[in-house]
Short mmCIF file of C-alpha atoms in Angstrom, two decimals:
data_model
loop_
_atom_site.label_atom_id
_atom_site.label_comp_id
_atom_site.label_asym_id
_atom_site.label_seq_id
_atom_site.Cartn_x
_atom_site.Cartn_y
_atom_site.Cartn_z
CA UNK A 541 222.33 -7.98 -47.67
CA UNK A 542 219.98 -5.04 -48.37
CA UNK A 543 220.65 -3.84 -44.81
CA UNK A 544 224.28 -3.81 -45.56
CA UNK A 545 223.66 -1.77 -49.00
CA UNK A 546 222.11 0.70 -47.28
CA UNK A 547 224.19 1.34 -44.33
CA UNK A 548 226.67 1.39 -46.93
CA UNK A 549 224.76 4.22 -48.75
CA UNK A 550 223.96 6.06 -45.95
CA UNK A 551 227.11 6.35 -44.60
CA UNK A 552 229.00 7.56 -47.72
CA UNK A 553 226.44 10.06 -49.16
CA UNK A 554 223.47 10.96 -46.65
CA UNK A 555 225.79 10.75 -43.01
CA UNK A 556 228.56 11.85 -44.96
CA UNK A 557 231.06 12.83 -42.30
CA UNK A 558 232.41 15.95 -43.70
CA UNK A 559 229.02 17.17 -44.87
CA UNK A 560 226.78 16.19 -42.52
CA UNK A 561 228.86 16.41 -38.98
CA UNK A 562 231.83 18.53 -39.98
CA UNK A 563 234.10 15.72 -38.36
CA UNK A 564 238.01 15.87 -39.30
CA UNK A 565 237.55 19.49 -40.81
CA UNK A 566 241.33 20.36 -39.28
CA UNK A 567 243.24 17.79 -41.91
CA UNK A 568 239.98 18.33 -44.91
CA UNK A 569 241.56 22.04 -44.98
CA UNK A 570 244.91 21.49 -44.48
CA UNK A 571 245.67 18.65 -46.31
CA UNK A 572 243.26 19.88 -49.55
CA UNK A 573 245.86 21.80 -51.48
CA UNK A 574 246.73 19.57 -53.74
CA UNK A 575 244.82 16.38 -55.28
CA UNK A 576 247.96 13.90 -54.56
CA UNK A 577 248.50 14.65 -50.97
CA UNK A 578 244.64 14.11 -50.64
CA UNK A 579 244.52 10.97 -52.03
CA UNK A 580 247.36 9.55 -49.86
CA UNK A 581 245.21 11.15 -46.84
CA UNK A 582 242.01 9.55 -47.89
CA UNK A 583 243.28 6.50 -48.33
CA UNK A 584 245.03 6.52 -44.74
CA UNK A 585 241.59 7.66 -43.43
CA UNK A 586 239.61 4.96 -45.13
CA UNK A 587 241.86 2.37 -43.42
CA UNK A 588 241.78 3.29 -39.80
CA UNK A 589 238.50 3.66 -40.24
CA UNK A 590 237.29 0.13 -41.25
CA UNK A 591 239.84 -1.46 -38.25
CA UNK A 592 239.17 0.61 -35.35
CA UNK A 593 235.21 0.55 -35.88
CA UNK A 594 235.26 -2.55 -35.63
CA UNK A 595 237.95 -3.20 -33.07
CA UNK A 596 236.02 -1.00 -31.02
CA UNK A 597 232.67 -2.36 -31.90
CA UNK A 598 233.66 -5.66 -30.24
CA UNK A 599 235.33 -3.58 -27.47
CA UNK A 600 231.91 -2.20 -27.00
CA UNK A 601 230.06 -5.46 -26.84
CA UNK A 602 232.64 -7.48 -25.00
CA UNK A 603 233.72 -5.06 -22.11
CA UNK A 604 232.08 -1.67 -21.94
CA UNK A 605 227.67 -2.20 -22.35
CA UNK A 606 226.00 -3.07 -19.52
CA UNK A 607 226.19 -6.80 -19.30
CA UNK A 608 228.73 -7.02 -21.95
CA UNK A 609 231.61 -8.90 -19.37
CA UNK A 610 229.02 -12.05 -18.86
CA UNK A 611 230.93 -14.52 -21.27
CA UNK A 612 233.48 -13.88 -18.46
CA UNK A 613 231.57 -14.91 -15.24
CA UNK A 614 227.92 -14.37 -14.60
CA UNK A 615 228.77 -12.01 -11.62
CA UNK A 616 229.53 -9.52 -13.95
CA UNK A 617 226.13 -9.62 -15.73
CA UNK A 618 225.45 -5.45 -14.20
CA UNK A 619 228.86 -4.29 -14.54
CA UNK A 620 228.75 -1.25 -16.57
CA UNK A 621 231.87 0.23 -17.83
CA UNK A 622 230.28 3.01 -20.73
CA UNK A 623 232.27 5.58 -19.05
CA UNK A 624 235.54 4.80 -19.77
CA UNK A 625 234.35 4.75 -23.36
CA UNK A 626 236.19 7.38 -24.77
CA UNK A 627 239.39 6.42 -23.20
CA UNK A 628 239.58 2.86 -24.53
CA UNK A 629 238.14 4.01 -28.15
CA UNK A 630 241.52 6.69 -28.48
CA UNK A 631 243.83 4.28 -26.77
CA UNK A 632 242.78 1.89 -29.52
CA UNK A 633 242.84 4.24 -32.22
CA UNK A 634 246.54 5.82 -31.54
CA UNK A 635 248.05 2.53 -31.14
CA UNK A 636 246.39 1.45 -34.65
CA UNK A 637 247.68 4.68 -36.07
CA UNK A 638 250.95 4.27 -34.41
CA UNK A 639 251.05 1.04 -36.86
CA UNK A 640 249.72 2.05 -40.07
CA UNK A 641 252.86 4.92 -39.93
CA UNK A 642 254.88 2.46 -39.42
CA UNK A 643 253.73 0.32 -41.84
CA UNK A 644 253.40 3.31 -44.54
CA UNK A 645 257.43 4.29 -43.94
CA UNK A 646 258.06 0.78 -44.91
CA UNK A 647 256.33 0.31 -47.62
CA UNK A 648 256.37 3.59 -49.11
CA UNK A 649 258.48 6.09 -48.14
CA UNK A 650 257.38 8.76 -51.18
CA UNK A 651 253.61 8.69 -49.58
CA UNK A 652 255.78 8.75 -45.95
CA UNK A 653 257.35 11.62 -46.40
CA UNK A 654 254.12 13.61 -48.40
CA UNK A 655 251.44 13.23 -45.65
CA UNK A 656 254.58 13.95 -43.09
CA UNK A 657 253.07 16.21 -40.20
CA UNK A 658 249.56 14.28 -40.82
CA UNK A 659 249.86 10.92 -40.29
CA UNK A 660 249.95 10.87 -36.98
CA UNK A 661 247.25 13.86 -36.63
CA UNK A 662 244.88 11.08 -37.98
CA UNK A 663 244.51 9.60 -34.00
CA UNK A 664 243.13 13.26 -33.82
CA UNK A 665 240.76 13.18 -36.73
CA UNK A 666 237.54 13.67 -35.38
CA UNK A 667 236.38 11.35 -38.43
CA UNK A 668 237.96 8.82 -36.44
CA UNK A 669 236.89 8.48 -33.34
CA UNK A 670 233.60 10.12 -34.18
CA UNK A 671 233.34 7.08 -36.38
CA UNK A 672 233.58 4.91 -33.34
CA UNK A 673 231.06 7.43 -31.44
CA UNK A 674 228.48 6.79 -34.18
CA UNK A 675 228.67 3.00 -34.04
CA UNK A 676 228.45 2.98 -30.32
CA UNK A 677 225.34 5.45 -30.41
CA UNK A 678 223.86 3.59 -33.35
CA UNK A 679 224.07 0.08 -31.87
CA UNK A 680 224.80 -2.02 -35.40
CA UNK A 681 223.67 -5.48 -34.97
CA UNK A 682 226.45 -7.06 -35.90
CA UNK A 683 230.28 -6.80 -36.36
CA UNK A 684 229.36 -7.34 -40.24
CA UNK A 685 227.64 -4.15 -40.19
CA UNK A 686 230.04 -2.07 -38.62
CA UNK A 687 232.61 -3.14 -40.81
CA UNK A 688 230.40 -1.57 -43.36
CA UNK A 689 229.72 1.25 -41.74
CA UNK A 690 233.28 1.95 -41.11
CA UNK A 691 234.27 1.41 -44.59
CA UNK A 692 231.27 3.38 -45.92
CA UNK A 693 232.41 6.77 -43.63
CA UNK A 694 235.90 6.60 -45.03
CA UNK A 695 235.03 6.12 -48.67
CA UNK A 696 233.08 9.64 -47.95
CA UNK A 697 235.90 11.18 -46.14
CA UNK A 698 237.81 10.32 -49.31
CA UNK A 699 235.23 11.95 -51.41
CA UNK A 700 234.95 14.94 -49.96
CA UNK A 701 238.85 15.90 -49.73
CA UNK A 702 239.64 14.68 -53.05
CA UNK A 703 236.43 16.92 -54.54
CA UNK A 704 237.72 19.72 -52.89
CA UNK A 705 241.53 19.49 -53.16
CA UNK A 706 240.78 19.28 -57.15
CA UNK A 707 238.51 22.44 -56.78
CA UNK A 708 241.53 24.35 -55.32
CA UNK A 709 243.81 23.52 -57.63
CA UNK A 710 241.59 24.83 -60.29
CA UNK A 711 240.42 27.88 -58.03
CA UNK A 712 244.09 29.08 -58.13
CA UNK A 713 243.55 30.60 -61.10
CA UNK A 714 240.43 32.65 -61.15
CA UNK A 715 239.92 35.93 -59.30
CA UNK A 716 239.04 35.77 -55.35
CA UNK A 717 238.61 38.68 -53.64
CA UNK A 718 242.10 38.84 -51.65
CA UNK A 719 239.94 38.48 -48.27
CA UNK A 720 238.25 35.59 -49.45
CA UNK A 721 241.51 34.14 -50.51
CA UNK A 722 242.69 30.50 -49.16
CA UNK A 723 240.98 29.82 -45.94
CA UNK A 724 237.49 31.70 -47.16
CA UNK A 725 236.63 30.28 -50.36
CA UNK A 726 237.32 26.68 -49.11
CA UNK A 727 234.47 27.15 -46.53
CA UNK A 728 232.00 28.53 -49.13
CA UNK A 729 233.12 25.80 -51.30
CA UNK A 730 232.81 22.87 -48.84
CA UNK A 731 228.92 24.51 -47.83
CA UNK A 732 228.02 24.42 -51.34
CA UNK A 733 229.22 21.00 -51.86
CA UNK A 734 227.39 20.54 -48.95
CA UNK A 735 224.15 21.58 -50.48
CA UNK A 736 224.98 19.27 -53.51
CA UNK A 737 225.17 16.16 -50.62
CA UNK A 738 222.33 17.26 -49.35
CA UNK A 739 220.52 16.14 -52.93
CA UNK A 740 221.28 12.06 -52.00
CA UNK A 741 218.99 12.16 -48.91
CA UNK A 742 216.25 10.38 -48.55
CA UNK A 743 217.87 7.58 -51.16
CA UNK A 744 216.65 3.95 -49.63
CA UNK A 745 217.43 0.39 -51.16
CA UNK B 314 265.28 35.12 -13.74
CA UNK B 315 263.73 38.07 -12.99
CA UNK B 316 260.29 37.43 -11.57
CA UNK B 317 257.55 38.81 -14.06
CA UNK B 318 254.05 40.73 -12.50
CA UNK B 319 251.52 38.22 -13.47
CA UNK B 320 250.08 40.34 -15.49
CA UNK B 321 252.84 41.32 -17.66
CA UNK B 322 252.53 42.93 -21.29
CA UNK B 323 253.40 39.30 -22.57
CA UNK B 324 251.16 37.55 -20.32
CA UNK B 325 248.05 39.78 -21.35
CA UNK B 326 248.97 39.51 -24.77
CA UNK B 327 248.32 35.97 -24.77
CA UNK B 328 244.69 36.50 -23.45
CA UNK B 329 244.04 39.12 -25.99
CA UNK B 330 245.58 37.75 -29.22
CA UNK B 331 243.72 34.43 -29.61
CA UNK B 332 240.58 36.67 -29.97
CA UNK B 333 241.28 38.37 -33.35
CA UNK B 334 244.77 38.30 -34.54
CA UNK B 335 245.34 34.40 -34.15
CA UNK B 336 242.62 33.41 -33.33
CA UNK B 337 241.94 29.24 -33.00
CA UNK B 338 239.25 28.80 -35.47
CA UNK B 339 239.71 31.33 -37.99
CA UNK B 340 243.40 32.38 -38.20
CA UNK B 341 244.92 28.64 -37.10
CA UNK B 342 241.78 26.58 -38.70
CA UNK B 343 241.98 24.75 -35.49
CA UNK B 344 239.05 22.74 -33.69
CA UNK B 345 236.46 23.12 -36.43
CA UNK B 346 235.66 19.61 -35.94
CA UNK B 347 233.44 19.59 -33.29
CA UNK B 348 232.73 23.01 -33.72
CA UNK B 349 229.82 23.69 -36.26
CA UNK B 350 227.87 20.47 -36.28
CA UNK B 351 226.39 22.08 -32.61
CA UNK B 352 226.03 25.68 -33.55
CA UNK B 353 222.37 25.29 -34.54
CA UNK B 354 221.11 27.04 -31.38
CA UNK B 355 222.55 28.97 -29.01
CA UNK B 356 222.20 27.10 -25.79
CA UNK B 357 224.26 24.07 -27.00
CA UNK B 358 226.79 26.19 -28.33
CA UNK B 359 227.25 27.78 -25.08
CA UNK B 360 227.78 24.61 -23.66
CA UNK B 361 230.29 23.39 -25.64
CA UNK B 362 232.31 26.72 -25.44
CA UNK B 363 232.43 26.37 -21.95
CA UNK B 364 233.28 22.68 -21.75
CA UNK B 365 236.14 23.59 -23.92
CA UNK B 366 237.60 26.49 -22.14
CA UNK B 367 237.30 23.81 -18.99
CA UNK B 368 239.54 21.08 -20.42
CA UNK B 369 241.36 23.42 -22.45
CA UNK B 370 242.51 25.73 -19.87
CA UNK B 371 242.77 22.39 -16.88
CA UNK B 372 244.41 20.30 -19.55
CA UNK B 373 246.97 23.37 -20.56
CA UNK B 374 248.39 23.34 -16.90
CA UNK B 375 248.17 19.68 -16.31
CA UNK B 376 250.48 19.47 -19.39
CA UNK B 377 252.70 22.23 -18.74
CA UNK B 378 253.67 20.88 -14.90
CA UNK B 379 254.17 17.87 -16.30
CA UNK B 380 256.03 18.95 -19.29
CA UNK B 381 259.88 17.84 -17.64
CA UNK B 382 258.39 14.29 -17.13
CA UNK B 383 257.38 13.49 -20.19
CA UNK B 384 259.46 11.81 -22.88
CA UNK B 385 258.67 13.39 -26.18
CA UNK B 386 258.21 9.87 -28.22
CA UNK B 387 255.07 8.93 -25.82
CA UNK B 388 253.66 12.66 -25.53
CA UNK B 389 251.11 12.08 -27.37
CA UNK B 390 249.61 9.08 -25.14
CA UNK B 391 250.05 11.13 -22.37
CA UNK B 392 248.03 14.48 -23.66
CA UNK B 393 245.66 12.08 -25.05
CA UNK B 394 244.88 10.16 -21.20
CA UNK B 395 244.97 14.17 -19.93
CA UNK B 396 242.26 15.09 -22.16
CA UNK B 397 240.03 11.84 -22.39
CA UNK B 398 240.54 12.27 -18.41
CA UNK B 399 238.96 15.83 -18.30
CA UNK B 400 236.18 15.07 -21.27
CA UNK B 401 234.69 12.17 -19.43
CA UNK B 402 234.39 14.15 -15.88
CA UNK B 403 232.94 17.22 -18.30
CA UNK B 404 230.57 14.49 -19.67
CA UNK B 405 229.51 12.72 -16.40
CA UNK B 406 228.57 16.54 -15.20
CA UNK B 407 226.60 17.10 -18.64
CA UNK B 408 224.34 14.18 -18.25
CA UNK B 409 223.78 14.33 -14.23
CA UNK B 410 222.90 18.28 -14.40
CA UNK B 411 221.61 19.28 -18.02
CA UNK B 412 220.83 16.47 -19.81
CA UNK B 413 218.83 17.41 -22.72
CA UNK B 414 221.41 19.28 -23.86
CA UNK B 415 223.89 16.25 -23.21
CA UNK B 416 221.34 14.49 -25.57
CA UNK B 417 221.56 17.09 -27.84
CA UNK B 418 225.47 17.53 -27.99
CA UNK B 419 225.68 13.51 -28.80
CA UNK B 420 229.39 12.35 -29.90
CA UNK B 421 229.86 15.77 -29.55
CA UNK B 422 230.99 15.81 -26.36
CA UNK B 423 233.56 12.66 -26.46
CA UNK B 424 234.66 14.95 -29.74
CA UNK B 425 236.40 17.57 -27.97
CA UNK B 426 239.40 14.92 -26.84
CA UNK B 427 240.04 15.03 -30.62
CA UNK B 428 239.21 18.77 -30.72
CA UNK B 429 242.61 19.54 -32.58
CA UNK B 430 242.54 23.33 -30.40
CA UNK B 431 243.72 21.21 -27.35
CA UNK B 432 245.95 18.75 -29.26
CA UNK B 433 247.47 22.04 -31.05
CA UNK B 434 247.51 24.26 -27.87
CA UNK B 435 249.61 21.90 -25.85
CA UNK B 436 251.45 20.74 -28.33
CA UNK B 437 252.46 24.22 -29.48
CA UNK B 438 252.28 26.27 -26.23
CA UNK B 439 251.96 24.19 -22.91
CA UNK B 440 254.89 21.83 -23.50
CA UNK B 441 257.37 24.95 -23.57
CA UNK B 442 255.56 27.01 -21.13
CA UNK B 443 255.27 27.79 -17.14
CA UNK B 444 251.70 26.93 -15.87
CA UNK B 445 250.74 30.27 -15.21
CA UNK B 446 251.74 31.33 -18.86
CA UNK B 447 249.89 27.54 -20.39
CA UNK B 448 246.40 28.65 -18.20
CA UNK B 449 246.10 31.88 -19.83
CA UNK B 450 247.10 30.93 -23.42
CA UNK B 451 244.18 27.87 -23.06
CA UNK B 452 241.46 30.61 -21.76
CA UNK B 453 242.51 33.22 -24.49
CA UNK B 454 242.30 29.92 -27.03
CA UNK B 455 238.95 29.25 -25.55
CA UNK B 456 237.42 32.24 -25.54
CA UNK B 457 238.27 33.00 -29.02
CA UNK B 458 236.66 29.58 -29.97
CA UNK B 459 233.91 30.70 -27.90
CA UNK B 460 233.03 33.58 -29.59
CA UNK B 461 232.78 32.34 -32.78
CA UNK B 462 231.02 29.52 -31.88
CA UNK B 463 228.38 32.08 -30.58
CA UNK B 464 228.56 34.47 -33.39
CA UNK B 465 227.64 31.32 -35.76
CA UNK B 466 225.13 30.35 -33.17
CA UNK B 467 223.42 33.30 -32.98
CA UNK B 468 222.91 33.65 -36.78
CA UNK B 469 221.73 30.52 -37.47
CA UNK B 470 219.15 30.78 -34.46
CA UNK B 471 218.08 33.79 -35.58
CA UNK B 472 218.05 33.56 -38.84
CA UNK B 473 216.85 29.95 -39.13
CA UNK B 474 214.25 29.68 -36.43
CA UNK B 475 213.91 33.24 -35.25
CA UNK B 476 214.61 32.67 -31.63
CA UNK B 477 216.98 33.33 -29.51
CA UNK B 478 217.62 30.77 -26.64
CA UNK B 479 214.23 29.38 -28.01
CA UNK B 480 212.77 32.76 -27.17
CA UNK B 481 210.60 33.73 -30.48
CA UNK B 482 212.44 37.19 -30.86
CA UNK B 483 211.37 37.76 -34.71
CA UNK B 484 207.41 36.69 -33.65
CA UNK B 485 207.01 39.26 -30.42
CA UNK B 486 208.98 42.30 -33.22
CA UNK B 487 205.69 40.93 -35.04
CA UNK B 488 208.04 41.04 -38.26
CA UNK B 489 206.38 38.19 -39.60
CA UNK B 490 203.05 40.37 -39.71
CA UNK B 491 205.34 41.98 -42.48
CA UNK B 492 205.84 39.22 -44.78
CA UNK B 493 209.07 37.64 -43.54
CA UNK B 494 209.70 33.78 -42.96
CA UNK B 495 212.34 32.02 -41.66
CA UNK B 496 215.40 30.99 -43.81
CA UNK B 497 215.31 27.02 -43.34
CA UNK B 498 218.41 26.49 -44.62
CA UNK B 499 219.84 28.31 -41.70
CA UNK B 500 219.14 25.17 -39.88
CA UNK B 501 220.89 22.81 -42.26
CA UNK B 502 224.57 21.60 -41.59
CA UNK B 503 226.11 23.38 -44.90
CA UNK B 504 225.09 27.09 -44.33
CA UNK B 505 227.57 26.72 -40.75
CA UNK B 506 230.17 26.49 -43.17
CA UNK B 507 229.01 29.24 -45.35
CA UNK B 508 228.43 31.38 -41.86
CA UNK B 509 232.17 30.17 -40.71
CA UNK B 510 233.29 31.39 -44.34
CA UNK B 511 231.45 35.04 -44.10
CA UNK B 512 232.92 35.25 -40.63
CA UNK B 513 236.50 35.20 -41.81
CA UNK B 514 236.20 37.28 -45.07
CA UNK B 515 234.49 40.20 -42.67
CA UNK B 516 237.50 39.64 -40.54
CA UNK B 517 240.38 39.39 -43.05
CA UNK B 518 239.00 42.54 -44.88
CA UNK B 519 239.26 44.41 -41.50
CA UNK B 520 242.46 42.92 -40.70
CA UNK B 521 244.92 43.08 -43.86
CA UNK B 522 247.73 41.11 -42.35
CA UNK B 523 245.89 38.13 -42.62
CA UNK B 524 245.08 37.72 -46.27
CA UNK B 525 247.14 34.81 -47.84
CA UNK B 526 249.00 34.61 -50.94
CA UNK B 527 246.98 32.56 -53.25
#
């Protein structure tokens, strides 16, 4: 149980995946404008997230590690398909997207028609599949654990978007230098925010 | 249709304009991702630039001969099996001839298929393009990624560690006999953002046209 806190922990404040590893930076700054749209994202993000970690976690352990095809016949016991890796992890993850839009133009077509263009960027979110990257080089234990860790990485995402889309919308109305203006400022804000992350390491359960 | 010189106005146009005016990282916020998590030292992030212009420029054509063939609802799919394609061969070559930097690049590597440059460059450009036209447009792309993944590189070496290439640059000046130390935080994964964010204000304040609204 500890083990799971602290995975959990970890992987929202200390690995945080905007702060730490920069991953899905492309939708963080485009989608940030405005707190809303944000949330919608974040909330998208934190669901793909906790399914295709795990989907791919047992993808991992089933099919592609060294070994992992034994359960079908022993002669596979030194089969190792780890290369193809990367091509089963985004086949999984666009098809999962793929469903979640459809799923969100069902059941609600205001959020559908907000995140538009983005939805189906998320199968290019780095967040994503670098989530999937992360649990394959960090070899959980368990399924348990990589539901965690999935979970954990999205709630983070969320964080950091919805921290900075609110900062914009408040930034709007001071004085930027013109250069600075939009792209600029968002940088400088997301390294100092960065710095403020940086405060949680070290925390251990 | 009149037959163009390859090297048409146009055609060199697209080779020069991802570099400044639109360029991928600054100007389209593209490919960030993958970009500034490896842009501690140099070496890596010379790597990584020239992985990218590889799949980028390979992927580009693959895309844009293909572009009749495809039916637009499964693009997607398809650019996706291009690039994974072209990342794992880049990958297999990383860890047979240099692998401590393999080691050292991590996820990063299996990160460019989600490298939103690509996505964005054949999305945008290859699928309405000739070949010829797609392979120039993905090496102007690259190299304009490339540069400023060097640029941040070579500050943060510099300025963090005071080496360049792991050459001790700052120690042989004997600066240090002066009273300087390294800047630590260099090293740490927030000043790349603040780097990325100087980058584009000395940019925009030399380039007007680029300043947005609000």
């Amino acid at each position: 149980m500890q083990d799971l806190a602290n995975i959990f922990i970890k992987s929202i404040f200390i690995d945080n995946m905007v702060f730490a590893y920069f991953l899905g930076m492309c939708s963080y700054l485009a989608i940030s404008k405005t707190v809303k749209t944000s949330v919608g994202m974040g909330f998208a993000v934190i669901f793909v997230l906790s399914i295709t970690v795990p989907l791919n976690y047992l993808l991992v352990n089933f099919v592609l590690d060294k070994g992992a095809l034994v359960w079908l016949h022993d002669d596979f016991h030194d089969v190792d398909l780890s290369f193809l890796s990367f091509i089963m992890f985004i086949a999984v993850i666009a098809s999962m997207v793929q469903l979640v839009e459809m799923l969100v133009e069902k059941f609600s077509p205001a959020l559908y028609s907000s995140l538009g263009i983005f939805l189906p960027l998320i199968a290019v979110n780095c967040a994503i599949l670098g989530g999937s990257l992360f649990m394959q080089e960090r070899a959980y234990n368990n399924i348990t654990e990589a539901i965690v860790f999935g979970l954990g990485s999205g709630i983070g995402w969320f964080l950091a978007i919805v921290g900075i889309a609110a900062i914009r919308e408040k930034i709007r109305y001071s004085h930027v230098p013109p250069a600075l203006r939009g792209l600029g400022i968002t940088f400088i804000i997301t390294g100092l925010m960065g710095i403020a992350f940086m405060s949680f390491m070290g925390i251990k359960l | 249709m009149s037959k163009e010189p390859l090297f048409s106005k146009k055609n060199k146009s697209l080779l020069t304009d991802p570099l400044d005016d639109n360029n991928p990282v600054t100007v389209q916020v593209l490919g960030i991702c993958s970009a500034l998590a490896i842009t501690v030292q140099l070496k890596p992030a010379i790597v990584m630039a020239l992985s990218v212009l590889f799949v980028l420029s390979v992927a580009n054509v693959v895309v844009s001969l293909l572009r009749s063939l495809i039916p637009s609802r499964i693009r997607i799919i398809v650019q996706l099996v291009v690039i994974a394609t072209l990342v794992i061969l880049v990958d297999e070559v990383l860890k047979a001839f240099v692998y401590d930097v393999s080691k050292e690049l991590s996820v990063f590597v299996g990160l460019i298929i989600t490298n939103c440059i690509i996505m964005g460059r054949l999305e945008a450009f290859a699928l309405a393009n000739s070949p010829w036209k797609s392979f120039l447009d993905g090496l102007g792309n690259a190299f304009g990624y490339g540069w400023i993944l060097i640029a941040v590189a070579f500050f943060r070496e510099l300025l963090g560690s005071g080496t360049l290439f792991g050459y001790p640059v700052l120690e042989n000046l004997g600066i240090y006999d002066l009273g300087y130390e390294n800047n630590g935080m260099m090293i740490l994964p927030p000043m790349a953002l603040v780097t990325v964010g100087v980058i584009i204000w000395v940019q925009r304040m030399r380039n007007n046209k680029l300043i947005e609204s609000n």
